Amino acid sequence: MYPPPRKDFIALTLSDPHSRDAYNNGKHRRRSCWRKWKQLSRLQRSLILFLLILLLVVGLLFYPSVSEQWRGWSDKEEWLELNDRGFKAELSPAPGRAPAPVVQPHLGDAAADPVALAKPKEPHVPVLAKLPAKRKTSLNKRGPPSLQKDANVSRLNGGGKPDVAPQEAGEEEEEDKDKTIVSWRGAMIEADRATEPSPSAAPKEAAAPPPPIDPTAAAATLEVSSGNVSRLEAVRDAFRHAWKGYKDYAWGHDELKPISKSFSEWFGLGLTLVDSLDTMWILGLKEEFAEAKSWVENELSFDKNVDVNLFETTIRVLGGLLSTYHLSGEQVFLEKAKDLGSRLMPAFKTPSKIPYSDVNIGKGTAHPPRWTSDSTVAEVTSIQLEFRELSHLTQDPQYQEVVNEVSKLVHQLPGKHDGLVPMFINTNSGQFSHKGVFTLGARADSYYEYLLKQWIQGGKTEDHLLEDYLQAIEGVKKHLVRQTGPSRLTIVGELSHYRFSAKMDHLVCFLPGTLALGVHNGLPGDHMDLAVQLMETCYQMYKQMETGLSPEIAHFSLQGGAGQDVVVKPADGHNLLRPETVESLFYMYRFTKNAKYRDWGWDILQSFNKYTKVPNGGYTSISNVRDPANPGPRDKMESFFLGETLKYLYLLFSDDMELLSPDKYVFNTEAHPLPIWPSPPK
Ligand code: DMJ
């Protein structure tokens, strides 16, 4: 208890003219405020109260993401502290783990490789010199258009070079308002809380397991293909290094944070581990595979109260389990795939049959994101390969039926622009929404990819898929293809409200590979011309950068004369270890045997090693591909680096043309190979 205020103290205080004035003024202000408030009309008062409540609600809603950002800042500050002391300092290991040995800067592969030796040595640049001063504004591909932010406002390059590129004349841009800054990565996890069981799949017998592929077949390549031994081994080294970080600091969790030696959770499904399974099999990493398999057998449970994103879970987890089942023949992967597939089914219970973005796999409920009833077009049209394969294996048609219904609906939907689709579709009406932006990048990319790949998967019998694909490529040629001024590079830009923008996401670099795959399957030869030209552009997006790594988004100069083709805006200079360019290089090499595609892939791998490799294990996304002295590590290794990027690099360097031949397998959009079904008899 505090003693009551002494009267003489109050008197004394009030005798002080300043205090008294202040006291009286305060009283007066309070009274006049109250009078003013009373003078307001009822409507005005209600309006003010309503606004205050709204502010409070908005504040509460955004609190979790803001506090997440604060946590992120403190992570990075911690790293900065460590970095100040230098990587050589003895760092305390994660609780319960042995201290990780210090990994020296990676020189071994380059030293072993004659091509690398022939190159002039670049000055040594310390890997991951400094963190950006500011935390990134994550530029994820999935988020509502209403929450997109002006790119120029949020500078992501961590204090790198200012954007000095001139505004291109003749380029009509509306790019800034198209920047997406809100992540869908908002899943809340109540770890290990058992809930009511989800609806399970019809209990039918699975198809007989396919004969497994021998992982040592890949190893045999090493003995016979001298030209590529060191390159294949370099990919294995990279994988082992990435895996070491994951194993030491993130085992069983979704993603490794290699700088802070911790992990991040998205769905709580061991995302990196499951995404990596088939890569380990293909690379012949038997021990690692066995350990990961045992985790899947004993630890991986889908019976948990967690909201997952339907698309991401399908392509990474369901796709990873199905392909690993095919490669290894191990029943456990099919069992897990069936369990997961059945738990994802509630997403399709919508008025339009266009699935919701999020499913709670424990509760069996689904919903759209908080801010909209829209789903992303690429998301609802890029789950078909996996669900169809699940039906094929289980002889249970329910999975195939729901995704084929989506394809059928989208096929006949008005609102396409010469085969190009908008980015959103409404789950109530089943109609496209937010029309006007047409891109081969974020939110639409894999729609095009899956048209072709489903057609191939189904033995080239589903004409509506081929028809949509061919029409879309004509739409691309008509509306989106341009050439840069300086080097006449071919680009695929975007239409924003029917105006062209010379902007190309790195995601678009899946296109050369897909076009080449189409031509390999008998589609028009001129698609290959476009593929060759685009492949060059995608490579230049790496080569023209100071780190040899592509930005997330490139803008191109359409003006003639000298100068740079690729222009990087400050907010777009990050690299997330994405696979699309090396994916396309794999297809281009397989179909043309032109060795330059392998050399380009080799250059890219070396740049990853130089600027994204973290000494103690793992690779990290970086914030600024233009600043080799300060690439700005982001402390995150995406699961697709192991699931896709390293797998495609390995397949690119392998001389074994039968290893996952595109005549026998179709790769899902997360690089998980699924078998092509035998054609039905004519
Ligand atoms: C992957 O998850 C898939 O390739 C998806 O289709 C696009 N984004 C990432 C890789 O960049």
XYZ file of C-alpha atoms and ligand atoms in Angstrom:
693
model
C 0.000 0.000 0.000
C 1.262 3.453 -0.834
C 0.649 6.174 1.806
C -2.030 8.757 0.815
C -0.529 11.857 -0.843
C 0.512 14.444 1.655
C -1.762 17.504 1.612
C 1.178 19.865 2.059
C 2.795 18.261 -0.991
C -0.298 18.956 -3.089
C -0.489 22.463 -1.751
C 3.176 22.968 -2.379
C 2.896 21.661 -5.855
C -0.076 23.796 -6.633
C 1.616 26.842 -5.216
C 4.234 26.517 -7.870
C 2.862 28.717 -10.678
C 3.987 26.345 -13.404
C 2.472 23.352 -11.724
C -0.708 25.163 -10.971
C -1.088 26.413 -14.495
C -0.427 22.974 -15.744
C -2.939 21.532 -13.307
C -5.573 24.107 -14.215
C -4.819 23.824 -17.885
C -5.125 20.076 -17.684
C -8.441 20.363 -15.879
C -9.601 22.937 -18.356
C -8.493 20.824 -21.316
C -10.259 17.789 -19.915
C -13.456 19.777 -19.406
C -13.348 21.366 -22.822
C -12.646 17.996 -24.451
C -15.655 16.563 -22.730
C -17.740 19.593 -23.776
C -16.567 19.183 -27.357
C -17.402 15.492 -27.259
C -20.935 16.302 -25.959
C -21.355 18.868 -28.690
C -20.812 16.242 -31.354
C -23.878 14.709 -32.954
C -24.757 11.138 -32.087
C -23.732 10.046 -35.551
C -20.331 11.718 -35.244
C -19.753 10.123 -31.849
C -20.708 6.685 -33.127
C -18.435 7.120 -36.115
C -15.455 8.035 -33.922
C -16.135 5.126 -31.581
C -16.463 2.775 -34.560
C -13.118 3.930 -35.960
C -11.425 3.448 -32.607
C -12.784 -0.101 -32.297
C -11.741 -0.840 -35.865
C -8.223 0.360 -35.087
C -8.129 -1.878 -32.041
C -9.321 -4.924 -33.990
C -6.826 -4.325 -36.811
C -4.077 -3.915 -34.233
C -4.999 -7.207 -32.598
C -5.226 -9.007 -35.946
C -1.817 -7.895 -37.083
C -0.139 -8.388 -33.754
C 1.028 -11.974 -34.505
C 2.792 -11.045 -37.744
C 4.372 -7.944 -36.247
C 5.625 -9.861 -33.252
C 6.943 -12.566 -35.620
C 8.901 -9.811 -37.362
C 10.283 -8.613 -34.055
C 11.379 -12.128 -33.287
C 13.061 -12.256 -36.699
C 14.930 -9.060 -35.977
C 16.240 -10.417 -32.773
C 17.368 -13.625 -34.601
C 19.334 -11.535 -37.008
C 20.825 -9.337 -34.343
C 22.019 -12.501 -32.666
C 23.614 -13.593 -35.912
C 25.279 -10.251 -36.400
C 26.796 -10.623 -32.981
C 28.126 -14.047 -33.909
C 29.365 -12.781 -37.200
C 31.220 -9.947 -35.538
C 33.135 -12.543 -33.627
C 33.829 -14.351 -36.886
C 32.800 -17.768 -38.097
C 35.892 -19.319 -36.641
C 34.722 -18.570 -33.130
C 33.539 -21.560 -31.145
C 29.778 -21.353 -31.222
C 27.578 -23.074 -28.734
C 25.787 -26.049 -30.253
C 22.024 -26.422 -30.361
C 20.735 -27.931 -27.147
C 21.230 -31.649 -27.052
C 23.548 -31.755 -30.022
C 27.233 -32.284 -30.370
C 29.134 -29.196 -31.493
C 29.229 -29.088 -35.283
C 32.675 -29.245 -36.850
C 33.736 -26.088 -38.607
C 33.376 -26.454 -42.357
C 36.041 -24.659 -44.301
C 35.154 -22.405 -47.254
C 34.259 -24.671 -50.112
C 37.233 -25.010 -52.471
C 37.467 -28.736 -52.979
C 35.153 -29.187 -55.939
C 36.573 -26.298 -57.864
C 40.050 -27.548 -57.215
C 39.142 -30.969 -58.542
C 37.515 -29.669 -61.635
C 39.655 -28.850 -64.661
C 37.112 -26.376 -66.040
C 37.066 -24.495 -62.788
C 40.847 -24.553 -62.594
C 41.147 -23.022 -66.032
C 39.094 -20.032 -64.959
C 40.895 -17.020 -63.543
C 40.562 -17.005 -59.790
C 38.265 -14.329 -58.419
C 39.307 -12.505 -55.276
C 38.208 -14.382 -52.204
C 34.993 -13.027 -50.875
C 33.929 -14.128 -47.455
C 30.770 -16.141 -47.701
C 27.824 -14.290 -46.203
C 29.722 -11.271 -45.066
C 26.967 -9.289 -43.383
C 23.296 -9.302 -42.693
C 21.022 -6.659 -44.142
C 20.348 -3.826 -41.780
C 16.629 -4.340 -42.135
C 14.601 -7.469 -41.974
C 13.313 -8.547 -45.348
C 9.782 -7.921 -46.414
C 9.148 -11.385 -47.693
C 8.149 -11.358 -51.283
C 6.260 -14.548 -51.405
C 4.297 -15.469 -54.367
C 1.090 -16.096 -52.527
C -0.947 -13.333 -50.955
C -3.933 -11.132 -51.610
C -3.667 -8.346 -54.177
C -5.170 -5.929 -51.708
C -2.180 -6.388 -49.429
C 0.433 -5.826 -52.057
C 2.818 -3.005 -51.427
C 4.794 -0.529 -53.438
C 8.131 -2.123 -54.090
C 9.969 1.143 -53.854
C 8.753 1.665 -50.359
C 10.109 -1.575 -49.010
C 13.776 -1.823 -49.831
C 14.875 -5.370 -49.423
C 18.412 -5.282 -50.570
C 19.925 -4.669 -47.244
C 21.590 -1.440 -48.120
C 23.011 -2.614 -51.404
C 23.570 -0.462 -54.427
C 20.878 2.019 -55.283
C 18.774 1.172 -58.272
C 20.533 3.165 -60.945
C 18.862 1.712 -63.984
C 17.076 4.190 -66.169
C 13.352 3.846 -66.614
C 12.917 2.173 -69.946
C 11.130 4.213 -72.587
C 8.509 2.253 -74.424
C 7.929 0.030 -71.449
C 4.569 0.555 -69.894
C 4.857 -0.596 -66.359
C 2.535 -0.981 -63.481
C 4.822 -3.291 -61.679
C 4.967 -1.776 -58.243
C 1.399 -2.344 -57.312
C 1.795 -5.977 -58.225
C 4.362 -6.708 -55.541
C 3.148 -9.260 -53.081
C 4.398 -8.919 -49.588
C 2.149 -11.051 -47.523
C 3.046 -14.636 -46.926
C 0.567 -17.433 -46.660
C 2.911 -18.945 -44.239
C 0.657 -18.234 -41.334
C -0.204 -21.738 -40.233
C -0.678 -21.974 -36.488
C 0.545 -25.210 -35.067
C -0.664 -26.816 -31.900
C 2.057 -29.350 -31.723
C 1.079 -32.941 -31.224
C -2.428 -32.202 -30.044
C -4.432 -35.179 -31.149
C -7.802 -34.350 -32.626
C -10.699 -36.211 -34.024
C -9.620 -38.398 -36.914
C -10.102 -36.959 -40.365
C -12.238 -38.643 -42.997
C -10.184 -41.469 -44.350
C -9.798 -42.796 -47.821
C -11.967 -45.631 -49.024
C -10.227 -48.762 -47.775
C -9.245 -50.266 -51.078
C -6.162 -52.324 -51.741
C -3.209 -50.446 -53.175
C -1.821 -51.417 -56.536
C 1.159 -53.763 -56.520
C 4.372 -51.828 -55.794
C 6.383 -50.928 -58.855
C 9.826 -52.450 -59.253
C 12.177 -50.066 -57.416
C 14.895 -48.149 -59.213
C 18.341 -49.140 -58.025
C 19.974 -46.080 -56.443
C 23.388 -47.532 -57.193
C 22.615 -47.124 -60.894
C 23.395 -43.454 -60.435
C 26.630 -44.314 -58.671
C 27.619 -46.503 -61.617
C 27.551 -43.397 -63.766
C 30.447 -42.104 -61.745
C 32.689 -44.898 -62.895
C 32.046 -44.537 -66.598
C 31.427 -40.868 -67.285
C 34.763 -39.292 -66.546
C 33.774 -35.908 -67.964
C 31.172 -35.390 -65.260
C 32.500 -37.222 -62.261
C 33.548 -34.112 -60.417
C 30.330 -32.301 -61.240
C 28.150 -35.142 -59.990
C 30.284 -35.385 -56.897
C 30.008 -31.619 -56.405
C 26.224 -31.927 -56.364
C 26.459 -34.751 -53.851
C 28.777 -32.624 -51.716
C 26.320 -29.757 -51.874
C 23.479 -32.033 -50.878
C 25.445 -33.555 -47.998
C 26.357 -30.085 -46.784
C 22.740 -28.890 -46.934
C 21.593 -32.088 -45.240
C 24.163 -31.756 -42.487
C 22.763 -28.353 -41.530
C 19.233 -29.720 -41.576
C 20.182 -32.767 -39.560
C 22.152 -30.852 -36.966
C 19.756 -28.000 -36.359
C 16.350 -28.691 -37.870
C 15.814 -32.441 -37.905
C 12.130 -33.290 -38.341
C 11.147 -29.632 -38.722
C 10.056 -27.841 -41.849
C 12.980 -25.613 -42.773
C 16.526 -25.015 -41.671
C 17.606 -21.555 -40.540
C 21.292 -22.114 -41.170
C 22.655 -18.864 -39.804
C 20.902 -18.979 -36.464
C 21.285 -22.764 -36.426
C 17.635 -23.281 -35.783
C 14.526 -24.056 -37.779
C 11.240 -22.612 -38.885
C 7.934 -24.381 -38.858
C 5.355 -23.892 -41.589
C 3.056 -26.884 -41.364
C 5.051 -28.995 -38.938
C 5.359 -31.884 -41.388
C 9.119 -32.255 -41.727
C 8.854 -30.505 -45.082
C 12.544 -30.491 -45.982
C 12.959 -34.120 -45.012
C 10.024 -35.344 -47.097
C 10.887 -33.054 -50.017
C 14.427 -34.497 -50.021
C 13.635 -38.217 -49.923
C 13.672 -38.960 -53.633
C 16.693 -36.714 -54.212
C 18.656 -38.835 -51.735
C 17.508 -41.951 -53.509
C 18.538 -40.603 -56.902
C 21.920 -39.370 -55.640
C 22.541 -42.797 -54.119
C 22.828 -41.447 -50.557
C 21.673 -44.658 -48.931
C 22.522 -43.959 -45.314
C 20.836 -40.592 -45.323
C 17.836 -42.110 -47.051
C 17.526 -44.907 -44.480
C 17.604 -42.436 -41.603
C 14.995 -40.223 -43.214
C 12.800 -43.204 -44.019
C 12.861 -44.253 -40.403
C 11.709 -40.757 -39.382
C 8.811 -40.996 -41.844
C 7.911 -44.436 -40.470
C 8.102 -43.527 -36.805
C 7.570 -39.800 -36.470
C 5.623 -38.380 -39.374
C 2.000 -37.995 -38.367
C -0.735 -36.147 -40.202
C -3.096 -36.473 -37.279
C -2.449 -33.003 -35.977
C -4.462 -29.863 -35.570
C -2.749 -27.744 -38.178
C -3.839 -25.639 -41.118
C -1.836 -26.530 -44.201
C -1.813 -24.974 -47.637
C -3.407 -27.465 -50.028
C -1.075 -26.733 -52.946
C 2.212 -26.615 -51.062
C 1.403 -29.759 -49.102
C 0.325 -31.569 -52.244
C 3.347 -30.739 -54.362
C 5.971 -31.127 -51.641
C 4.652 -33.777 -49.247
C 2.143 -35.836 -51.222
C 4.317 -35.564 -54.354
C 7.453 -36.455 -52.391
C 5.843 -39.510 -50.794
C 4.399 -40.786 -54.063
C 7.624 -40.456 -56.015
C 9.661 -42.022 -53.218
C 7.227 -44.920 -53.178
C 7.771 -45.386 -56.903
C 11.546 -45.208 -56.687
C 12.028 -47.352 -53.584
C 8.994 -49.625 -53.680
C 8.649 -49.142 -49.897
C 5.013 -49.485 -48.836
C 5.297 -46.991 -45.976
C 5.456 -44.075 -48.407
C 2.234 -45.108 -50.104
C 0.493 -45.575 -46.759
C 1.513 -42.086 -45.690
C 0.457 -40.671 -49.057
C -3.001 -42.237 -48.723
C -3.433 -40.865 -45.231
C -2.400 -37.373 -46.292
C -4.454 -37.441 -49.505
C -7.611 -38.312 -47.603
C -6.991 -35.549 -45.076
C -6.653 -32.964 -47.857
C -10.017 -33.861 -49.408
C -12.150 -31.435 -47.300
C -10.555 -28.570 -49.274
C -12.784 -29.480 -52.211
C -16.051 -29.047 -50.293
C -16.820 -25.562 -51.609
C -19.875 -24.138 -53.358
C -18.030 -24.113 -56.686
C -15.832 -27.212 -56.228
C -12.808 -24.953 -56.681
C -10.821 -25.890 -53.553
C -10.038 -23.640 -50.629
C -6.414 -22.755 -50.066
C -6.170 -24.119 -46.511
C -7.132 -27.371 -44.843
C -6.896 -28.426 -41.237
C -5.661 -31.969 -41.684
C -6.518 -32.903 -38.098
C -10.018 -31.504 -37.911
C -11.044 -32.160 -41.495
C -12.114 -28.567 -42.075
C -11.066 -26.194 -44.820
C -11.257 -22.479 -45.447
C -9.961 -19.718 -47.694
C -7.398 -17.209 -46.413
C -8.733 -14.727 -43.837
C -8.903 -11.823 -46.241
C -10.692 -13.317 -49.270
C -12.740 -16.185 -50.638
C -10.418 -16.439 -53.636
C -7.924 -19.164 -54.369
C -4.849 -18.789 -56.548
C -5.246 -20.173 -60.062
C -1.848 -21.891 -60.108
C -2.613 -23.522 -56.777
C -5.932 -25.084 -57.720
C -4.661 -26.258 -61.099
C -1.314 -27.702 -59.964
C -2.402 -30.505 -57.671
C -3.759 -32.732 -60.419
C -0.704 -34.892 -61.178
C -0.474 -35.961 -57.539
C -4.180 -36.615 -56.852
C -4.566 -38.488 -60.127
C -1.571 -40.657 -59.311
C -2.986 -41.361 -55.860
C -6.195 -42.655 -57.437
C -4.163 -44.698 -59.872
C -2.231 -46.363 -57.078
C -5.108 -46.887 -54.660
C -7.747 -47.720 -57.267
C -9.887 -45.210 -55.414
C -11.312 -42.675 -57.897
C -12.256 -39.974 -55.375
C -8.940 -38.102 -55.603
C -8.896 -38.048 -59.372
C -12.530 -36.998 -59.540
C -12.156 -33.840 -57.472
C -9.124 -32.533 -59.348
C -10.455 -33.448 -62.775
C -13.581 -31.474 -61.907
C -11.387 -28.407 -61.258
C -9.626 -28.822 -64.611
C -12.968 -29.183 -66.365
C -14.355 -26.045 -64.716
C -11.286 -23.965 -65.536
C -11.226 -25.289 -69.090
C -14.649 -23.825 -69.883
C -14.288 -20.653 -67.829
C -14.740 -17.242 -69.512
C -12.190 -14.511 -68.771
C -9.095 -15.988 -70.377
C -7.079 -13.817 -72.709
C -6.069 -15.926 -75.693
C -5.509 -18.866 -73.360
C -3.801 -16.824 -70.625
C -5.461 -17.045 -67.226
C -5.932 -14.424 -64.485
C -4.283 -15.081 -61.132
C -7.320 -15.635 -58.875
C -10.468 -17.701 -58.887
C -13.375 -17.405 -56.501
C -14.305 -20.451 -54.461
C -17.975 -19.394 -54.204
C -18.737 -18.379 -57.764
C -16.109 -20.484 -59.497
C -15.283 -17.460 -61.692
C -11.934 -15.761 -62.237
C -11.521 -12.691 -60.078
C -9.140 -9.695 -60.063
C -8.894 -10.060 -63.811
C -6.435 -7.974 -65.766
C -3.017 -9.312 -64.798
C -1.610 -12.048 -67.011
C 1.711 -13.585 -66.141
C 3.675 -16.784 -66.516
C 5.144 -16.028 -63.088
C 3.755 -16.125 -59.561
C 0.187 -17.378 -59.150
C -0.244 -18.608 -62.707
C 3.031 -20.378 -63.572
C 2.290 -24.033 -62.933
C -1.215 -23.831 -64.459
C 0.546 -23.909 -67.840
C 3.072 -26.506 -66.725
C 0.359 -28.905 -65.508
C -1.714 -28.645 -68.688
C 1.146 -30.223 -70.605
C 2.267 -32.598 -67.876
C -1.209 -33.989 -67.192
C -1.614 -34.600 -70.882
C 1.678 -36.524 -70.861
C 0.863 -38.363 -67.620
C -2.450 -39.585 -69.030
C -0.853 -41.021 -72.184
C -1.692 -37.972 -74.356
C -5.376 -38.776 -74.517
C -7.023 -35.797 -72.809
C -7.496 -33.386 -75.674
C -8.878 -30.490 -73.650
C -5.568 -30.230 -71.776
C -3.537 -30.118 -74.964
C -5.937 -27.639 -76.497
C -5.617 -25.286 -73.499
C -1.827 -25.638 -73.491
C -1.417 -24.881 -77.196
C -3.768 -21.944 -77.002
C -1.909 -20.556 -73.989
C 1.474 -20.733 -75.722
C -0.023 -18.858 -78.670
C -1.267 -16.285 -76.137
C 2.241 -16.019 -74.683
C 3.744 -15.442 -78.125
C 1.122 -12.889 -79.049
C 1.029 -10.826 -75.865
C 4.033 -11.457 -73.674
C 7.147 -12.041 -75.787
C 9.480 -9.108 -76.442
C 13.182 -8.558 -77.085
C 15.528 -6.469 -75.017
C 17.285 -3.502 -76.580
C 20.948 -4.092 -75.711
C 21.452 -7.820 -76.496
C 18.175 -8.794 -78.140
C 17.338 -11.242 -75.356
C 13.884 -12.765 -75.626
C 11.735 -12.223 -72.574
C 8.263 -13.245 -71.420
C 6.809 -10.218 -69.663
C 3.407 -9.555 -68.096
C 0.181 -7.803 -68.934
C -1.150 -5.566 -66.236
C -4.594 -4.317 -67.138
C -3.750 -5.142 -70.719
C -0.578 -3.044 -70.688
C 2.769 -4.690 -71.189
C 5.406 -4.720 -68.474
C 8.926 -5.996 -69.191
C 9.041 -7.799 -65.865
C 9.907 -11.446 -65.495
C 9.871 -13.478 -62.294
C 12.566 -16.108 -61.911
C 9.611 -18.480 -61.651
C 9.004 -17.957 -65.403
C 12.226 -19.841 -66.094
C 10.335 -23.125 -65.847
C 9.002 -22.265 -69.307
C 11.972 -23.163 -71.554
C 12.011 -26.658 -70.048
C 8.272 -27.118 -70.383
C 8.298 -25.899 -73.992
C 11.137 -28.308 -74.816
C 9.246 -31.163 -73.145
C 6.236 -30.361 -75.299
C 8.302 -30.426 -78.484
C 9.849 -33.723 -77.396
C 6.283 -35.018 -77.202
C 5.423 -33.916 -80.727
C 4.244 -30.326 -80.264
C 5.125 -27.561 -82.778
C 8.835 -27.087 -83.497
C 8.682 -23.308 -83.127
C 8.105 -23.839 -79.399
C 11.703 -25.059 -79.295
C 12.948 -21.815 -80.850
C 11.269 -19.906 -78.054
C 12.656 -22.378 -75.500
C 16.246 -21.889 -76.727
C 15.933 -18.103 -76.632
C 14.316 -18.023 -73.208
C 16.895 -20.399 -71.820
C 19.582 -17.930 -72.802
C 17.681 -15.126 -71.069
C 17.268 -17.132 -67.876
C 20.980 -17.851 -67.856
C 21.761 -14.168 -68.431
C 19.643 -13.357 -65.373
C 22.382 -15.154 -63.427
C 25.407 -14.239 -65.468
C 24.815 -10.500 -65.534
C 24.625 -10.327 -61.742
C 27.741 -9.683 -59.660
C 27.171 -12.838 -57.589
C 26.318 -14.977 -60.619
C 22.894 -15.591 -59.056
C 19.571 -14.461 -60.461
C 17.305 -11.978 -58.728
C 13.783 -13.046 -57.813
C 12.392 -10.605 -60.366
C 14.144 -9.075 -63.354
C 13.075 -6.041 -65.311
C 14.409 -5.700 -68.809
C 15.453 -2.719 -70.829
C 13.641 -2.577 -74.161
C 15.586 0.451 -75.323
C 18.185 -0.019 -78.031
C 21.855 0.774 -77.711
C 24.409 -0.145 -75.122
C 23.563 -0.776 -71.502
C 22.298 -3.554 -69.343
C 19.533 -5.902 -70.366
C 18.650 -6.912 -66.840
C 17.579 -4.274 -64.395
C 17.063 -5.203 -60.750
C 14.847 -3.079 -58.555
C 15.943 -2.796 -54.941
C 13.060 -4.887 -53.661
C 13.648 -7.697 -56.138
C 17.320 -8.553 -55.678
C 16.900 -11.599 -53.473
C 17.616 -15.181 -54.408
C 15.735 -17.971 -52.661
C 17.812 -20.881 -54.100
C 15.038 -21.496 -56.609
C 15.201 -24.314 -59.149
C 13.443 -23.105 -62.317
C 16.520 -22.253 -64.394
C 18.417 -25.436 -63.601
C 15.193 -27.374 -64.153
C 14.994 -25.997 -67.679
C 18.709 -26.612 -68.226
C 18.086 -30.276 -67.427
C 15.383 -30.588 -70.106
C 17.365 -28.565 -72.641
C 20.413 -30.756 -72.196
C 18.446 -33.981 -72.333
C 16.770 -32.990 -75.602
C 19.628 -31.198 -77.394
C 22.794 -32.677 -75.812
C 24.342 -29.246 -76.146
C 27.126 -29.176 -73.534
C 26.743 -25.439 -72.952
C 23.651 -26.113 -70.850
C 25.724 -28.241 -68.492
C 28.371 -25.549 -68.279
C 25.732 -22.989 -67.394
C 24.412 -25.270 -64.650
C 27.949 -25.698 -63.359
C 28.426 -21.921 -63.185
C 25.226 -21.627 -61.183
C 26.212 -24.355 -58.730
C 29.523 -22.637 -58.131
C 27.785 -19.349 -57.416
C 25.480 -21.058 -54.935
C 28.560 -22.492 -53.256
C 30.301 -19.179 -53.171
C 27.545 -16.927 -51.916
C 24.929 -19.020 -50.183
C 26.819 -21.830 -48.483
C 26.876 -21.506 -44.701
C 30.044 -22.855 -43.082
C 28.470 -25.043 -40.414
C 25.967 -26.654 -42.738
C 23.143 -25.610 -45.015
C 22.647 -22.978 -47.684
C 20.794 -19.725 -47.216
C 18.618 -17.464 -49.301
C 20.260 -14.085 -49.832
C 18.881 -10.568 -50.135
C 21.072 -8.924 -52.734
C 22.471 -10.690 -55.785
C 24.199 -7.490 -56.859
C 26.462 -7.170 -53.868
C 29.059 -9.931 -53.626
C 30.659 -8.320 -50.587
C 27.359 -8.277 -48.738
C 24.836 -10.675 -50.272
C 22.715 -10.398 -47.134
C 21.967 -13.896 -45.866
C 18.313 -14.353 -45.026
C 18.757 -17.310 -42.710
C 16.475 -19.709 -44.518
C 17.025 -22.810 -46.618
C 13.881 -23.541 -48.611
C 12.964 -27.206 -48.918
C 12.947 -26.949 -52.706
C 16.703 -26.399 -52.738
C 17.113 -30.077 -51.821
C 13.905 -31.280 -53.423
C 14.398 -29.558 -56.764
C 17.498 -27.441 -57.345
C 20.100 -30.060 -56.434
C 18.110 -32.878 -58.013
C 17.883 -31.116 -61.376
C 21.577 -30.235 -61.226
C 22.432 -33.890 -60.623
C 20.228 -35.040 -63.493
C 21.758 -32.343 -65.711
C 25.286 -33.647 -65.085
C 24.420 -37.334 -65.258
C 25.326 -39.138 -68.475
C 22.733 -41.812 -67.817
C 19.941 -40.763 -70.122
C 17.741 -43.509 -68.713
C 17.916 -42.062 -65.218
C 14.352 -40.766 -64.803
C 13.830 -40.509 -68.516
C 11.169 -37.927 -69.478
C 9.704 -40.681 -71.649
C 8.848 -42.680 -68.538
C 8.362 -40.066 -65.834
C 6.725 -36.719 -65.532
C 8.113 -34.435 -62.825
C 5.593 -32.623 -60.663
C 6.153 -28.925 -60.093
C 8.316 -29.746 -57.049
C 10.547 -32.079 -59.131
C 9.035 -35.300 -57.816
C 8.970 -37.833 -60.644
C 5.711 -39.727 -61.211
C 5.317 -42.461 -63.804
C 3.669 -41.787 -67.144
C 0.678 -44.104 -67.428
C 0.673 -46.584 -70.246
C -1.480 -45.417 -73.167
C -4.818 -47.170 -73.365
C -5.160 -49.478 -76.365
C -6.564 -47.632 -79.403
C 8.392 -24.724 -55.789
O 7.691 -24.952 -54.629
C 7.640 -25.179 -56.986
O 8.508 -25.325 -58.056
C 6.536 -24.227 -57.359
O 5.883 -24.601 -58.536
C 7.104 -22.866 -57.565
N 7.844 -22.423 -56.438
C 8.806 -23.301 -55.839
C 10.196 -23.189 -56.388
O 10.584 -21.983 -56.799
